[in-house]
PDB file of C-alpha atoms in Angstrom:
ATOM      1  CA  MET A 393       8.764-166.784  43.358  1.00 69.00           C
ATOM      2  CA  LYS A 394       7.662-169.584  45.641  1.00 76.00           C
ATOM      3  CA  TRP A 395      10.526-168.661  47.950  1.00 70.00           C
ATOM      4  CA  LEU A 396       9.339-165.045  48.159  1.00 77.00           C
ATOM      5  CA  TRP A 397       5.821-166.255  48.986  1.00 74.00           C
ATOM      6  CA  VAL A 398       7.105-168.455  51.815  1.00 75.00           C
ATOM      7  CA  GLN A 399       9.231-165.612  53.191  1.00 75.00           C
ATOM      8  CA  LYS A 400       6.213-163.287  53.184  1.00 78.00           C
ATOM      9  CA  THR A 401       3.541-165.644  54.497  1.00 79.00           C
ATOM     10  CA  ALA A 402       5.509-167.936  56.829  1.00 75.00           C
ATOM     11  CA  PRO A 403       8.301-165.826  58.350  1.00 73.00           C
ATOM     12  CA  ASP A 404       8.420-168.041  61.447  1.00 75.00           C
ATOM     13  CA  ARG A 405       9.787-170.984  59.468  1.00 73.00           C
ATOM     14  CA  PRO A 406      13.499-171.522  60.180  1.00 73.00           C
ATOM     15  CA  TRP A 407      14.552-171.136  56.558  1.00 68.00           C
ATOM     16  CA  ALA A 408      12.449-168.018  55.890  1.00 63.00           C
ATOM     17  CA  GLY A 409      15.239-165.704  57.050  1.00 65.00           C
ATOM     18  CA  LEU A 410      17.768-167.062  54.566  1.00 70.00           C
ATOM     19  CA  GLU A 411      18.843-164.681  51.829  1.00 74.00           C
ATOM     20  CA  ILE A 412      18.198-166.618  48.633  1.00 75.00           C
ATOM     21  CA  PRO A 413      19.140-164.715  45.467  1.00 80.00           C
ATOM     22  CA  VAL A 414      16.068-163.854  43.418  1.00 79.00           C
ATOM     23  CA  HIS A 415      16.212-162.146  40.022  1.00 82.00           C
ATOM     24  CA  CYS A 416      15.081-158.508  40.190  1.00 84.00           C
ATOM     25  CA  ASN A 417      12.354-159.131  37.579  1.00 86.00           C
ATOM     26  CA  ALA A 418      10.901-161.993  39.627  1.00 81.00           C
ATOM     27  CA  ARG A 419      11.027-159.821  42.756  1.00 80.00           C
ATOM     28  CA  ALA A 420       9.244-156.975  40.914  1.00 82.00           C
ATOM     29  CA  LEU A 421       6.530-159.316  39.597  1.00 81.00           C
ATOM     30  CA  PHE A 422       6.050-160.724  43.076  1.00 82.00           C
ATOM     31  CA  GLY A 423       5.781-157.229  44.542  1.00 80.00           C
ATOM     32  CA  ILE A 424       2.954-156.182  42.242  1.00 83.00           C
ATOM     33  CA  SER A 425       1.197-159.542  42.618  1.00 85.00           C
ATOM     34  CA  ILE A 426       0.669-159.341  46.367  1.00 88.00           C
ATOM     35  CA  ILE A 427      -2.348-157.662  47.945  1.00 86.00           C
ATOM     36  CA  THR A 428      -1.656-156.732  51.553  1.00 91.00           C
ATOM     37  CA  GLN A 429      -4.210-155.932  54.201  1.00 93.00           C
ATOM     38  CA  VAL A 430      -2.415-154.537  57.217  1.00 96.00           C
ATOM     39  CA  GLY A 431      -3.590-155.631  60.643  1.00 97.00           C
ATOM     40  CA  ASN A 432      -0.955-155.331  63.361  1.00 97.00           C
ATOM     41  CA  GLY A 433       1.743-154.382  60.838  1.00 96.00           C
ATOM     42  CA  ARG A 434       4.255-156.995  61.986  1.00 95.00           C
ATOM     43  CA  ARG A 435       4.558-158.881  58.673  1.00 92.00           C
ATOM     44  CA  THR A 436       4.469-155.993  56.250  1.00 94.00           C
ATOM     45  CA  LEU A 437       7.529-153.989  55.255  1.00 94.00           C
ATOM     46  CA  PHE A 438       6.825-150.281  55.611  1.00 97.00           C
ATOM     47  CA  TRP A 439       8.975-148.890  52.816  1.00 96.00           C
ATOM     48  CA  SER A 440       8.797-151.607  50.148  1.00 91.00           C
ATOM     49  CA  ASP A 441       5.554-153.612  50.434  1.00 93.00           C
ATOM     50  CA  ARG A 442       2.344-152.488  48.709  1.00 92.00           C
ATOM     51  CA  TRP A 443       0.209-151.767  51.728  1.00 95.00           C
ATOM     52  CA  LEU A 444      -0.967-148.150  51.542  1.00 94.00           C
ATOM     53  CA  HIS A 445      -3.833-147.795  49.047  1.00 91.00           C
ATOM     54  CA  ASP A 446      -2.368-150.803  47.155  1.00 88.00           C
ATOM     55  CA  CYS A 447       0.880-148.899  46.593  1.00 91.00           C
ATOM     56  CA  CYS A 448       4.340-149.071  48.059  1.00 92.00           C
ATOM     57  CA  LEU A 449       5.860-145.911  49.467  1.00 95.00           C
ATOM     58  CA  LYS A 450       8.489-145.987  46.701  1.00 91.00           C
ATOM     59  CA  ASP A 451       5.632-145.295  44.267  1.00 92.00           C
ATOM     60  CA  ILE A 452       3.985-142.601  46.389  1.00 94.00           C
ATOM     61  CA  ALA A 453       7.084-140.750  47.592  1.00 97.00           C
ATOM     62  CA  PRO A 454      10.203-141.802  45.643  1.00 97.00           C
ATOM     63  CA  GLU A 455      12.309-138.836  46.759  1.00 98.00           C
ATOM     64  CA  VAL A 456      11.557-139.450  50.437  1.00 98.00           C
ATOM     65  CA  VAL A 457      12.336-143.163  50.110  1.00 98.00           C
ATOM     66  CA  SER A 458      15.631-142.329  48.379  1.00 97.00           C
ATOM     67  CA  LYS A 459      16.722-140.681  51.657  1.00 98.00           C
ATOM     68  CA  VAL A 460      16.141-143.844  53.705  1.00 98.00           C
ATOM     69  CA  PRO A 461      19.039-146.312  54.210  1.00 97.00           C
ATOM     70  CA  LYS A 462      18.641-149.577  52.248  1.00 94.00           C
ATOM     71  CA  ARG A 463      18.970-151.718  55.382  1.00 94.00           C
ATOM     72  CA  VAL A 464      15.990-149.844  56.852  1.00 96.00           C
ATOM     73  CA  ILE A 465      13.961-150.261  53.648  1.00 94.00           C
ATOM     74  CA  LYS A 466      14.573-154.018  53.738  1.00 89.00           C
ATOM     75  CA  SER A 467      13.778-154.530  57.414  1.00 91.00           C
ATOM     76  CA  ARG A 468      11.368-152.051  59.036  1.00 96.00           C
ATOM     77  CA  THR A 469       7.801-153.197  59.426  1.00 96.00           C
ATOM     78  CA  VAL A 470       4.688-151.063  59.361  1.00 98.00           C
ATOM     79  CA  GLU A 471       4.330-151.561  63.110  1.00 98.00           C
ATOM     80  CA  GLN A 472       7.890-150.399  63.806  1.00 97.00           C
ATOM     81  CA  ALA A 473       7.622-147.397  61.503  1.00 97.00           C
ATOM     82  CA  LEU A 474       4.244-146.151  62.713  1.00 97.00           C
ATOM     83  CA  THR A 475       5.029-146.510  66.412  1.00 96.00           C
ATOM     84  CA  ASN A 476       5.737-142.967  67.632  1.00 95.00           C
ATOM     85  CA  ARG A 477       6.133-141.947  63.969  1.00 96.00           C
ATOM     86  CA  GLN A 478       9.536-143.631  63.777  1.00 97.00           C
ATOM     87  CA  TRP A 479       9.333-143.509  59.970  1.00 97.00           C
ATOM     88  CA  VAL A 480      10.264-139.814  60.146  1.00 97.00           C
ATOM     89  CA  ARG A 481      13.539-140.637  61.922  1.00 96.00           C
ATOM     90  CA  TYR A 482      14.595-143.005  59.153  1.00 96.00           C
ATOM     91  CA  ILE A 483      14.791-140.166  56.609  1.00 97.00           C
ATOM     92  CA  SER A 484      18.333-138.807  56.435  1.00 94.00           C
ATOM     93  CA  GLY A 485      19.576-135.835  54.472  1.00 90.00           C
ATOM     94  CA  GLY A 486      17.768-132.845  53.084  1.00 93.00           C
ATOM     95  CA  LEU A 487      14.678-133.000  50.920  1.00 96.00           C
ATOM     96  CA  SER A 488      14.057-130.937  47.811  1.00 96.00           C
ATOM     97  CA  PHE A 489      10.815-129.028  47.296  1.00 97.00           C
ATOM     98  CA  VAL A 490       9.316-132.127  45.637  1.00 97.00           C
ATOM     99  CA  GLY A 491      10.580-134.251  48.538  1.00 97.00           C
ATOM    100  CA  LEU A 492       8.898-131.933  51.044  1.00 97.00           C
ATOM    101  CA  ILE A 493       5.615-132.202  49.163  1.00 98.00           C
ATOM    102  CA  GLU A 494       5.933-136.013  49.187  1.00 98.00           C
ATOM    103  CA  TYR A 495       6.758-135.938  52.914  1.00 98.00           C
ATOM    104  CA  LEU A 496       3.681-133.848  53.742  1.00 97.00           C
ATOM    105  CA  MET A 497       1.493-136.107  51.607  1.00 96.00           C
ATOM    106  CA  LEU A 498       2.845-139.167  53.463  1.00 96.00           C
ATOM    107  CA  TRP A 499       2.278-137.432  56.794  1.00 97.00           C
ATOM    108  CA  ASP A 500      -1.388-136.851  55.900  1.00 96.00           C
ATOM    109  CA  LEU A 501      -1.889-140.427  54.696  1.00 95.00           C
ATOM    110  CA  LEU A 502      -0.161-142.018  57.689  1.00 96.00           C
ATOM    111  CA  ARG A 503      -1.521-139.875  60.521  1.00 93.00           C
ATOM    112  CA  VAL A 504      -4.980-141.415  60.101  1.00 91.00           C
ATOM    113  CA  PHE A 505      -3.771-144.994  59.575  1.00 92.00           C
ATOM    114  CA  ALA A 506      -4.580-147.259  62.527  1.00 94.00           C
ATOM    115  CA  LEU A 507      -3.193-150.706  63.298  1.00 96.00           C
ATOM    116  CA  THR A 508      -5.422-153.450  64.701  1.00 96.00           C
ATOM    117  CA  GLU A 509      -4.790-156.652  66.625  1.00 97.00           C
ATOM    118  CA  ALA A 510      -5.398-158.821  63.538  1.00 96.00           C
ATOM    119  CA  MET A 511      -2.512-160.430  61.670  1.00 94.00           C
ATOM    120  CA  ASP A 512      -1.467-158.894  58.367  1.00 94.00           C
ATOM    121  CA  GLN A 513      -2.985-160.709  55.396  1.00 93.00           C
ATOM    122  CA  HIS A 514      -1.054-161.245  52.162  1.00 90.00           C
ATOM    123  CA  ARG A 515      -3.001-162.497  49.163  1.00 89.00           C
ATOM    124  CA  TRP A 516      -1.798-163.568  45.729  1.00 88.00           C
ATOM    125  CA  ARG A 517      -3.860-161.577  43.232  1.00 85.00           C
ATOM    126  CA  HIS A 518      -3.527-164.122  40.391  1.00 82.00           C
ATOM    127  CA  ASP A 519      -5.503-166.919  42.059  1.00 80.00           C
ATOM    128  CA  SER A 520      -9.028-166.778  43.474  1.00 81.00           C
ATOM    129  CA  SER A 521      -7.856-168.607  46.601  1.00 82.00           C
ATOM    130  CA  GLY A 522      -5.349-165.834  47.309  1.00 77.00           C
ATOM    131  CA  VAL A 523      -2.573-168.397  47.693  1.00 80.00           C
ATOM    132  CA  PHE A 524       0.491-168.510  45.463  1.00 79.00           C
ATOM    133  CA  THR A 525       0.840-171.444  43.097  1.00 75.00           C
ATOM    134  CA  SER A 526       3.489-171.848  40.441  1.00 75.00           C
ATOM    135  CA  LYS A 527       0.732-172.396  37.889  1.00 77.00           C
ATOM    136  CA  SER A 528      -0.929-169.062  38.689  1.00 76.00           C
ATOM    137  CA  ALA A 529       2.398-167.231  38.449  1.00 71.00           C
ATOM    138  CA  TYR A 530       2.909-168.248  34.825  1.00 71.00           C
ATOM    139  CA  ARG A 531      -0.566-167.738  33.382  1.00 67.00           C
TER     140      ARG A 531
END
C-alpha cells in the first residue's frame, strides 16, 4: 500500500507513473482509507477516488460509471471532468431508468461543486497525522 500512497501524494516523482501490480484487496483497502479534500482537482481521480461526500462515484452512481471507459476511469481528474461538464461526455451508451436517476442525482451534486486554487489534500484515516505508515495500515 505504500506504493499507492506515494502515487497519490507525490505524483511528480519520476517513479510515481509506473504501473506496479497491486492486489485488488490492497487497492480496495487503500481506497476506503483515504480522505480526500478537493482543492483544484488536479490530484484526485473523478470516477474512482472518494472525493464527493466521502464517496466515490462508483458508489453513488454505479450504472452511470459502468458506461464510462476504463481508461477514462483510471485517468480523468476532478478538474478535467468538471471543466465545461466534460464528465457528461465520458458516458457512452444508453442509460436505463435507474441510470437516468443516478445521472440526474450526479448532475445536482456536481453543479454546485466549486474548485479552488488550493492543492488537493489526501489524508490517511488510520493515523492521526494523516500520513500513511505501514504500521497504521496493519492495526
